Amino acid sequence: MEPKYKINPLTGELQEYVFEYNGILVLRNFTAQVDNDRLVVRSASDVNFSILEALVSEVEIDGVVYDNPTAAKEALQRLVFNQNVPVILPEDERKKISSALQSGGYSGTAQDLKKLIERSSAELSEAFKKAVGNLQIGGRNYLLNSKQTLITSSVNSITGVIGISPDFKKILNEQPTLPIVASCYIRYKNITSTAPKSRLGFEGAISFTDDTSQYFNYWLNVSADDVGKSIKGQRFYTVFTLLPNKIIKDVVVSGIFSQITAEEVEISNPKIEFGDIPTDWSPAPEDLALYEDLIKVGSLITGNVSLNKNHRNLIFFVTVNANIDVKGLGDLGSSSFRKVFNEGVVTFTCESKNIIYTGDNTFNGKKGSTAVVSIYDNDCYIDIRNI
């Protein structure tokens, strides 16, 4: 037989071999270990499992050595696939164990196996946390009634209507070092004067139990050099953290402010969220019941609704005839819907994208009918299953 060579997965070295067991050997009621170039397998009724990655020249099973590759493979197969003794784990269990543990050899009781997998999973989770620890992404808006738009040509403001979720204070008192993103949409056309304060944006204040305070805001500052200039609308943001060693007493949102004059100024949709990256505007969960496009607690759709990225991967129960605008789910977004009333029609719109029906073309079945919407690139896939 001509010699064969392969990289040993445990040492990284190129070595000659005669017999190879591909993958991870998983046995019940046996121990398995590598002794030089030999795979040694022994009966052991008190061992619930044995796992080993083997690259060897010969196999020993209960004291009998098989150095002929064909005989070795047949002996091992007889052992692994013996129908009289449950010596091999089911395929799904084997895959789970293989994915949870690093390459190498293990043997012991069922409790040992449980501890091994739990430890491996914990180490993986901790490593993952460390890898993403420097990138925190928020999403939930903590401003209440924040869907406000100020369009003006003069110094103007919207005050007294935007609130703050009680959860904001609670979370910061428990985790005072969390980064916070303040953002809002701003557009202006042809600035004519930067008086009185040369800025546009929104602002609030945090008061502490020691009678000090801290402003939170986003201000877009302009100067005399900007007179006559315009900018297209975009979301501007800043990241800040709480002053150290403080306990929050109260949080107040002052409002939206234009402190310049121009042919037209627009300031809208402020947002406060945790993290260091701004996300698109969305209403606070507490606000959802205030909108005409209504999504009630419990993911009920009770009227026309426009979904956004915060509604991804949710299951909605549709209770009445409604139009559901799904464009806001965005690329790679998906949501599911179940019709919970008989008769009637639920329609979907996805402006500027190609709607591709992969099941029925109309969501008009009896209660229990389902639909799944998924968006990829410029296509909106709608899979309707009426009953």
Coordinates of C-alpha atoms in Angstrom, one line a residue:
M1 CA 0.0 0.0 0.0
E2 CA 1.4 3.4 -0.9
P3 CA 1.8 5.7 2.1
K4 CA -0.7 8.6 2.5
Y5 CA 0.0 11.9 4.2
K6 CA -2.2 14.4 5.9
I7 CA -1.9 17.4 8.3
N8 CA -2.5 16.2 11.8
P9 CA -5.3 18.4 13.2
L10 CA -3.9 18.2 16.7
T11 CA -0.2 19.0 16.0
G12 CA -0.3 20.7 12.6
E13 CA 2.5 18.4 11.3
L14 CA 2.5 16.4 8.1
Q15 CA 2.5 12.7 8.9
E16 CA 2.1 9.4 7.1
Y17 CA -1.0 7.4 8.1
V18 CA -2.6 4.1 7.1
F19 CA -6.0 4.4 8.7
E20 CA -8.1 7.5 9.4
Y21 CA -11.3 7.9 11.2
N22 CA -12.8 11.1 9.7
G23 CA -14.4 13.5 12.2
I24 CA -15.1 13.0 15.9
L25 CA -15.6 9.6 17.4
V26 CA -18.5 9.6 19.9
L27 CA -19.1 6.3 21.8
R28 CA -21.2 5.2 24.8
N29 CA -19.9 2.4 27.1
F30 CA -16.4 2.7 25.8
T31 CA -13.3 4.8 26.4
A32 CA -11.3 6.0 23.4
Q33 CA -7.8 7.5 23.4
V34 CA -4.8 7.9 21.1
D35 CA -1.6 6.1 22.1
N36 CA 1.1 7.3 19.6
D37 CA -0.3 6.2 16.2
R38 CA -2.9 3.8 17.6
L39 CA -6.5 4.4 18.4
V40 CA -7.3 2.4 21.6
V41 CA -10.9 1.6 22.4
R42 CA -11.9 -0.3 25.5
S43 CA -15.2 -1.4 27.0
A44 CA -16.2 0.5 30.1
S45 CA -19.8 0.2 31.3
D46 CA -19.5 3.1 33.7
V47 CA -18.5 5.6 31.0
N48 CA -21.5 7.4 29.4
F49 CA -19.5 8.9 26.6
S50 CA -16.2 9.1 24.9
I51 CA -15.2 11.7 22.3
L52 CA -12.0 11.7 20.3
E53 CA -10.7 13.1 17.1
A54 CA -8.4 10.4 15.7
L55 CA -5.7 10.3 13.0
V56 CA -3.9 7.0 13.5
S57 CA -2.2 4.1 11.8
E58 CA -3.9 1.3 13.6
V59 CA -6.8 0.5 15.9
E60 CA -7.0 -1.5 19.1
I61 CA -10.4 -2.7 20.3
D62 CA -10.5 -4.4 23.7
G63 CA -6.9 -5.7 23.3
V64 CA -7.2 -6.8 19.7
V65 CA -5.0 -4.8 17.3
Y66 CA -6.0 -4.2 13.7
D67 CA -3.1 -2.7 11.6
N68 CA -4.6 -3.6 8.3
P69 CA -6.5 -0.5 7.2
T70 CA -9.5 -2.5 5.8
A71 CA -9.7 -4.7 8.9
A72 CA -9.3 -1.7 11.2
K73 CA -12.1 0.1 9.5
E74 CA -14.4 -2.9 9.5
A75 CA -13.8 -3.5 13.2
L76 CA -14.5 0.0 14.1
Q77 CA -17.6 0.1 12.1
R78 CA -18.8 -3.1 13.8
L79 CA -18.2 -1.4 17.1
V80 CA -19.9 1.9 16.2
F81 CA -22.9 0.4 14.5
N82 CA -23.5 -2.6 16.8
Q83 CA -27.3 -2.8 17.1
N84 CA -27.2 -4.9 20.2
V85 CA -25.4 -2.3 22.4
P86 CA -26.2 1.5 22.3
V87 CA -22.6 2.5 21.7
I88 CA -23.1 5.5 19.4
L89 CA -25.0 8.8 20.1
P90 CA -27.7 9.8 17.6
E91 CA -26.6 12.0 14.8
D92 CA -28.3 15.2 16.2
E93 CA -26.7 14.7 19.6
R94 CA -23.3 14.1 18.0
K95 CA -23.5 17.3 16.0
K96 CA -24.5 19.3 19.1
I97 CA -21.6 17.9 21.1
S98 CA -19.1 18.4 18.2
S99 CA -20.1 22.0 17.8
A100 CA -19.9 22.7 21.5
L101 CA -16.5 21.2 22.2
Q102 CA -13.0 21.9 20.8
S103 CA -11.0 19.2 19.1
G104 CA -9.4 16.7 21.5
G105 CA -10.2 13.8 23.7
Y106 CA -12.8 13.6 26.5
S107 CA -14.3 10.8 28.5
G108 CA -16.4 10.5 31.7
T109 CA -19.9 10.4 33.0
A110 CA -23.0 12.2 31.6
Q111 CA -22.5 14.9 34.3
D112 CA -18.9 15.4 33.1
L113 CA -20.2 15.9 29.6
K114 CA -22.8 18.4 30.7
K115 CA -20.1 20.4 32.6
L116 CA -17.8 20.3 29.5
I117 CA -20.5 21.7 27.2
E118 CA -21.6 24.4 29.7
R119 CA -18.1 25.5 30.3
S120 CA -17.3 25.6 26.5
S121 CA -20.5 27.6 25.9
A122 CA -19.8 30.0 28.7
E123 CA -16.3 30.6 27.3
L124 CA -17.7 31.2 23.9
S125 CA -20.3 33.6 25.2
E126 CA -17.7 35.5 27.2
A127 CA -15.4 35.8 24.2
F128 CA -18.3 37.0 22.1
K129 CA -19.2 39.6 24.7
K130 CA -15.6 40.9 24.7
A131 CA -15.5 41.1 20.9
V132 CA -18.6 43.2 20.6
G133 CA -18.2 45.1 23.9
N134 CA -16.8 48.2 22.2
L135 CA -19.8 48.5 19.9
Q136 CA -23.1 49.0 21.5
I137 CA -26.1 49.5 19.4
G138 CA -29.4 50.9 20.7
G139 CA -32.7 51.2 19.1
R140 CA -35.5 51.9 21.6
N141 CA -36.5 55.6 21.7
Y142 CA -36.9 56.8 25.3
L143 CA -38.6 60.1 24.3
L144 CA -42.3 60.1 24.5
N145 CA -44.6 61.8 21.9
S146 CA -41.4 62.5 19.9
K147 CA -43.1 62.5 16.5
Q148 CA -42.9 66.3 16.3
T149 CA -42.0 68.5 13.3
L150 CA -41.1 72.2 13.5
I151 CA -41.2 73.9 10.1
T152 CA -40.5 77.6 10.3
S153 CA -38.7 80.6 8.8
S154 CA -38.1 82.5 12.0
V155 CA -37.0 81.9 15.6
N156 CA -39.5 79.3 16.9
S157 CA -39.9 76.2 19.0
I158 CA -42.1 73.3 20.1
T159 CA -42.1 73.0 23.9
G160 CA -44.0 71.2 26.6
V161 CA -45.2 68.2 24.5
I162 CA -42.2 65.8 24.5
G163 CA -41.7 63.6 27.6
I164 CA -39.3 60.9 28.7
S165 CA -39.9 57.3 29.6
P166 CA -39.5 56.4 33.3
D167 CA -37.4 53.5 32.1
F168 CA -34.6 56.0 31.1
K169 CA -34.1 57.2 34.7
K170 CA -34.3 53.6 36.1
I171 CA -31.8 52.2 33.6
L172 CA -29.3 55.0 34.1
N173 CA -29.5 54.8 37.9
E174 CA -28.7 51.1 37.6
Q175 CA -26.1 51.5 34.8
P176 CA -24.8 55.0 35.0
T177 CA -21.9 54.5 32.6
L178 CA -24.0 53.6 29.6
P179 CA -23.4 55.7 26.5
I180 CA -26.4 57.7 25.2
V181 CA -27.2 58.9 21.7
A182 CA -29.1 62.1 21.2
S183 CA -30.3 62.7 17.6
C184 CA -32.8 64.6 15.5
Y185 CA -33.5 65.4 11.8
I186 CA -32.5 68.9 10.7
R187 CA -32.9 70.7 7.3
Y188 CA -32.5 74.3 6.4
K189 CA -32.7 76.4 3.3
N190 CA -31.0 79.8 2.7
I191 CA -30.1 81.1 6.2
T192 CA -30.7 84.8 6.4
S193 CA -29.6 85.4 10.0
T194 CA -27.9 83.4 12.7
A195 CA -29.2 85.5 15.5
P196 CA -30.0 85.1 18.4
K197 CA -28.0 81.9 19.3
S198 CA -26.8 80.4 16.0
R199 CA -28.1 76.9 16.6
L200 CA -30.9 74.4 15.8
G201 CA -31.8 71.2 17.6
F202 CA -33.5 69.9 20.8
E203 CA -32.6 69.9 24.4
G204 CA -33.5 68.5 27.8
A205 CA -32.1 68.5 31.3
I206 CA -31.3 65.9 34.0
S207 CA -31.4 67.0 37.6
F208 CA -29.6 65.1 40.3
T209 CA -30.2 64.5 44.0
D210 CA -27.3 66.7 44.9
D211 CA -29.1 69.7 43.2
T212 CA -26.8 69.8 40.2
S213 CA -27.9 69.2 36.6
Q214 CA -26.7 68.1 33.2
Y215 CA -28.1 69.1 29.8
F216 CA -28.7 66.5 27.1
N217 CA -29.2 67.7 23.6
Y218 CA -28.2 67.8 20.0
W219 CA -27.4 71.3 18.7
L220 CA -26.3 72.0 15.1
N221 CA -24.2 75.1 15.4
V222 CA -24.0 77.6 12.5
S223 CA -22.0 80.9 12.0
A224 CA -22.1 84.0 10.0
D225 CA -20.2 82.1 7.3
D226 CA -23.4 79.9 6.8
V227 CA -25.6 82.8 5.8
G228 CA -27.1 82.1 2.4
K229 CA -26.3 78.4 2.7
S230 CA -28.6 75.3 2.7
I231 CA -28.3 71.7 3.8
K232 CA -30.4 68.7 2.8
G233 CA -32.2 67.0 5.6
Q234 CA -30.4 64.4 7.6
R235 CA -30.2 62.9 11.1
F236 CA -27.5 64.5 13.2
Y237 CA -26.4 63.0 16.5
T238 CA -24.0 63.2 19.5
V239 CA -23.0 60.7 22.1
F240 CA -22.7 61.5 25.8
T241 CA -22.5 59.9 29.2
L242 CA -23.9 60.7 32.6
L243 CA -21.8 62.8 35.0
P244 CA -20.0 60.4 37.3
N245 CA -21.2 59.6 40.9
K246 CA -24.6 61.0 40.3
I247 CA -28.1 59.8 41.2
I248 CA -30.9 61.0 38.9
K249 CA -33.8 62.9 40.5
D250 CA -35.7 64.0 37.4
V251 CA -35.5 64.3 33.6
V252 CA -37.3 67.0 31.6
V253 CA -37.3 67.5 27.8
S254 CA -37.4 71.3 27.0
G255 CA -38.3 71.0 23.4
I256 CA -37.3 71.5 19.7
F257 CA -35.8 74.9 18.9
S258 CA -34.8 77.0 15.8
Q259 CA -32.6 79.8 17.0
I260 CA -31.9 81.2 13.5
T261 CA -33.9 82.6 10.6
A262 CA -34.0 81.2 7.1
E263 CA -36.2 80.8 4.1
E264 CA -37.2 77.5 5.7
V265 CA -36.1 75.4 8.7
E266 CA -37.2 71.9 9.6
I267 CA -36.4 70.1 12.8
S268 CA -38.1 66.9 13.6
N269 CA -38.3 63.4 15.3
P270 CA -35.8 63.7 18.1
K271 CA -34.6 60.5 19.7
I272 CA -32.8 59.4 22.8
E273 CA -31.4 55.8 22.9
F274 CA -28.6 53.8 24.6
G275 CA -25.5 52.9 22.6
D276 CA -23.0 54.8 20.5
I277 CA -24.6 54.5 17.0
P278 CA -27.8 56.4 16.1
T279 CA -30.7 54.4 14.5
D280 CA -33.6 55.6 12.5
W281 CA -36.5 57.3 14.4
S282 CA -39.1 55.1 15.9
P283 CA -41.8 55.8 18.5
A284 CA -41.3 54.8 22.1
P285 CA -43.2 51.6 22.9
E286 CA -45.4 53.6 25.3
D287 CA -46.5 55.7 22.3
L288 CA -47.6 53.0 19.9
A289 CA -51.2 53.2 21.0
L290 CA -51.3 57.0 20.3
Y291 CA -50.8 56.6 16.5
E292 CA -53.5 56.3 14.0
D293 CA -51.4 53.5 12.5
L294 CA -52.1 51.4 15.5
I295 CA -50.1 48.4 16.8
K296 CA -51.4 47.4 20.3
V297 CA -49.5 45.7 23.0
G298 CA -49.4 42.0 22.2
S299 CA -48.6 42.7 18.6
L300 CA -52.2 43.2 17.5
I301 CA -52.8 45.1 14.2
T302 CA -56.2 46.8 14.5
G303 CA -56.0 49.3 11.6
N304 CA -53.7 50.6 8.9
V305 CA -50.1 50.5 9.9
S306 CA -46.6 51.3 8.7
L307 CA -43.9 49.0 10.0
N308 CA -40.3 50.0 10.7
K309 CA -37.1 48.2 11.6
N310 CA -38.2 47.8 15.2
H311 CA -41.0 45.5 14.0
R312 CA -38.6 43.0 12.4
N313 CA -39.0 39.3 13.3
L314 CA -42.3 39.8 15.1
I315 CA -45.5 37.9 14.7
F316 CA -48.6 40.1 14.3
F317 CA -52.2 39.1 14.8
V318 CA -54.4 41.0 12.3
T319 CA -57.9 41.6 13.7
V320 CA -59.6 43.7 11.0
N321 CA -59.4 44.8 7.4
A322 CA -56.2 46.8 7.1
N323 CA -53.4 47.9 4.8
I324 CA -49.9 47.1 6.1
D325 CA -47.0 49.1 4.7
V326 CA -43.9 46.9 5.1
K327 CA -41.3 49.1 3.3
G328 CA -39.9 50.3 6.6
L329 CA -38.7 46.8 7.5
G330 CA -35.8 47.6 5.3
D331 CA -33.4 45.3 3.5
L332 CA -33.1 41.8 5.0
G333 CA -36.1 42.6 7.3
S334 CA -38.9 40.1 7.8
S335 CA -42.2 39.8 9.8
S336 CA -45.1 37.3 10.1
F337 CA -48.8 37.8 10.2
R338 CA -51.8 35.7 11.2
K339 CA -55.3 36.6 10.2
V340 CA -57.6 36.1 13.2
F341 CA -61.0 37.0 11.6
N342 CA -63.1 35.5 8.9
E343 CA -63.8 37.1 5.5
G344 CA -62.3 40.5 4.8
V345 CA -59.1 41.4 3.1
V346 CA -55.7 42.5 4.4
T347 CA -53.4 44.2 1.9
F348 CA -49.7 44.9 1.8
T349 CA -47.8 47.8 0.2
C350 CA -44.1 48.1 -0.3
E351 CA -43.5 51.4 -2.1
S352 CA -40.7 51.4 -4.8
K353 CA -40.0 47.7 -4.4
N354 CA -41.0 44.7 -6.6
I355 CA -43.7 42.7 -4.8
I356 CA -43.3 39.0 -5.5
Y357 CA -46.0 36.7 -4.2
T358 CA -44.8 33.2 -3.5
G359 CA -48.1 31.7 -2.3
D360 CA -51.6 33.2 -2.7
N361 CA -51.9 36.7 -4.2
T362 CA -54.5 38.1 -1.7
F363 CA -54.6 37.8 2.1
N364 CA -58.3 37.0 2.3
G365 CA -58.6 33.6 3.8
K366 CA -60.4 32.5 7.0
K367 CA -59.0 33.1 10.5
G368 CA -55.8 31.2 10.9
S369 CA -54.5 32.2 7.5
T370 CA -50.8 33.4 7.5
A371 CA -48.5 35.6 5.6
V372 CA -44.7 36.1 5.8
V373 CA -43.1 39.2 4.4
S374 CA -39.3 39.4 3.7
I375 CA -37.4 42.1 1.9
Y376 CA -34.1 41.6 0.0
D377 CA -32.5 44.3 -2.0
N378 CA -35.3 45.7 -4.3
D379 CA -37.7 42.8 -3.9
C380 CA -40.4 42.3 -1.4
Y381 CA -41.4 38.7 -1.0
I382 CA -44.9 38.0 0.4
D383 CA -45.8 34.4 1.1
I384 CA -49.6 34.1 1.8
R385 CA -51.2 30.9 2.9
N386 CA -55.0 31.2 3.0
I387 CA -57.2 28.6 4.6

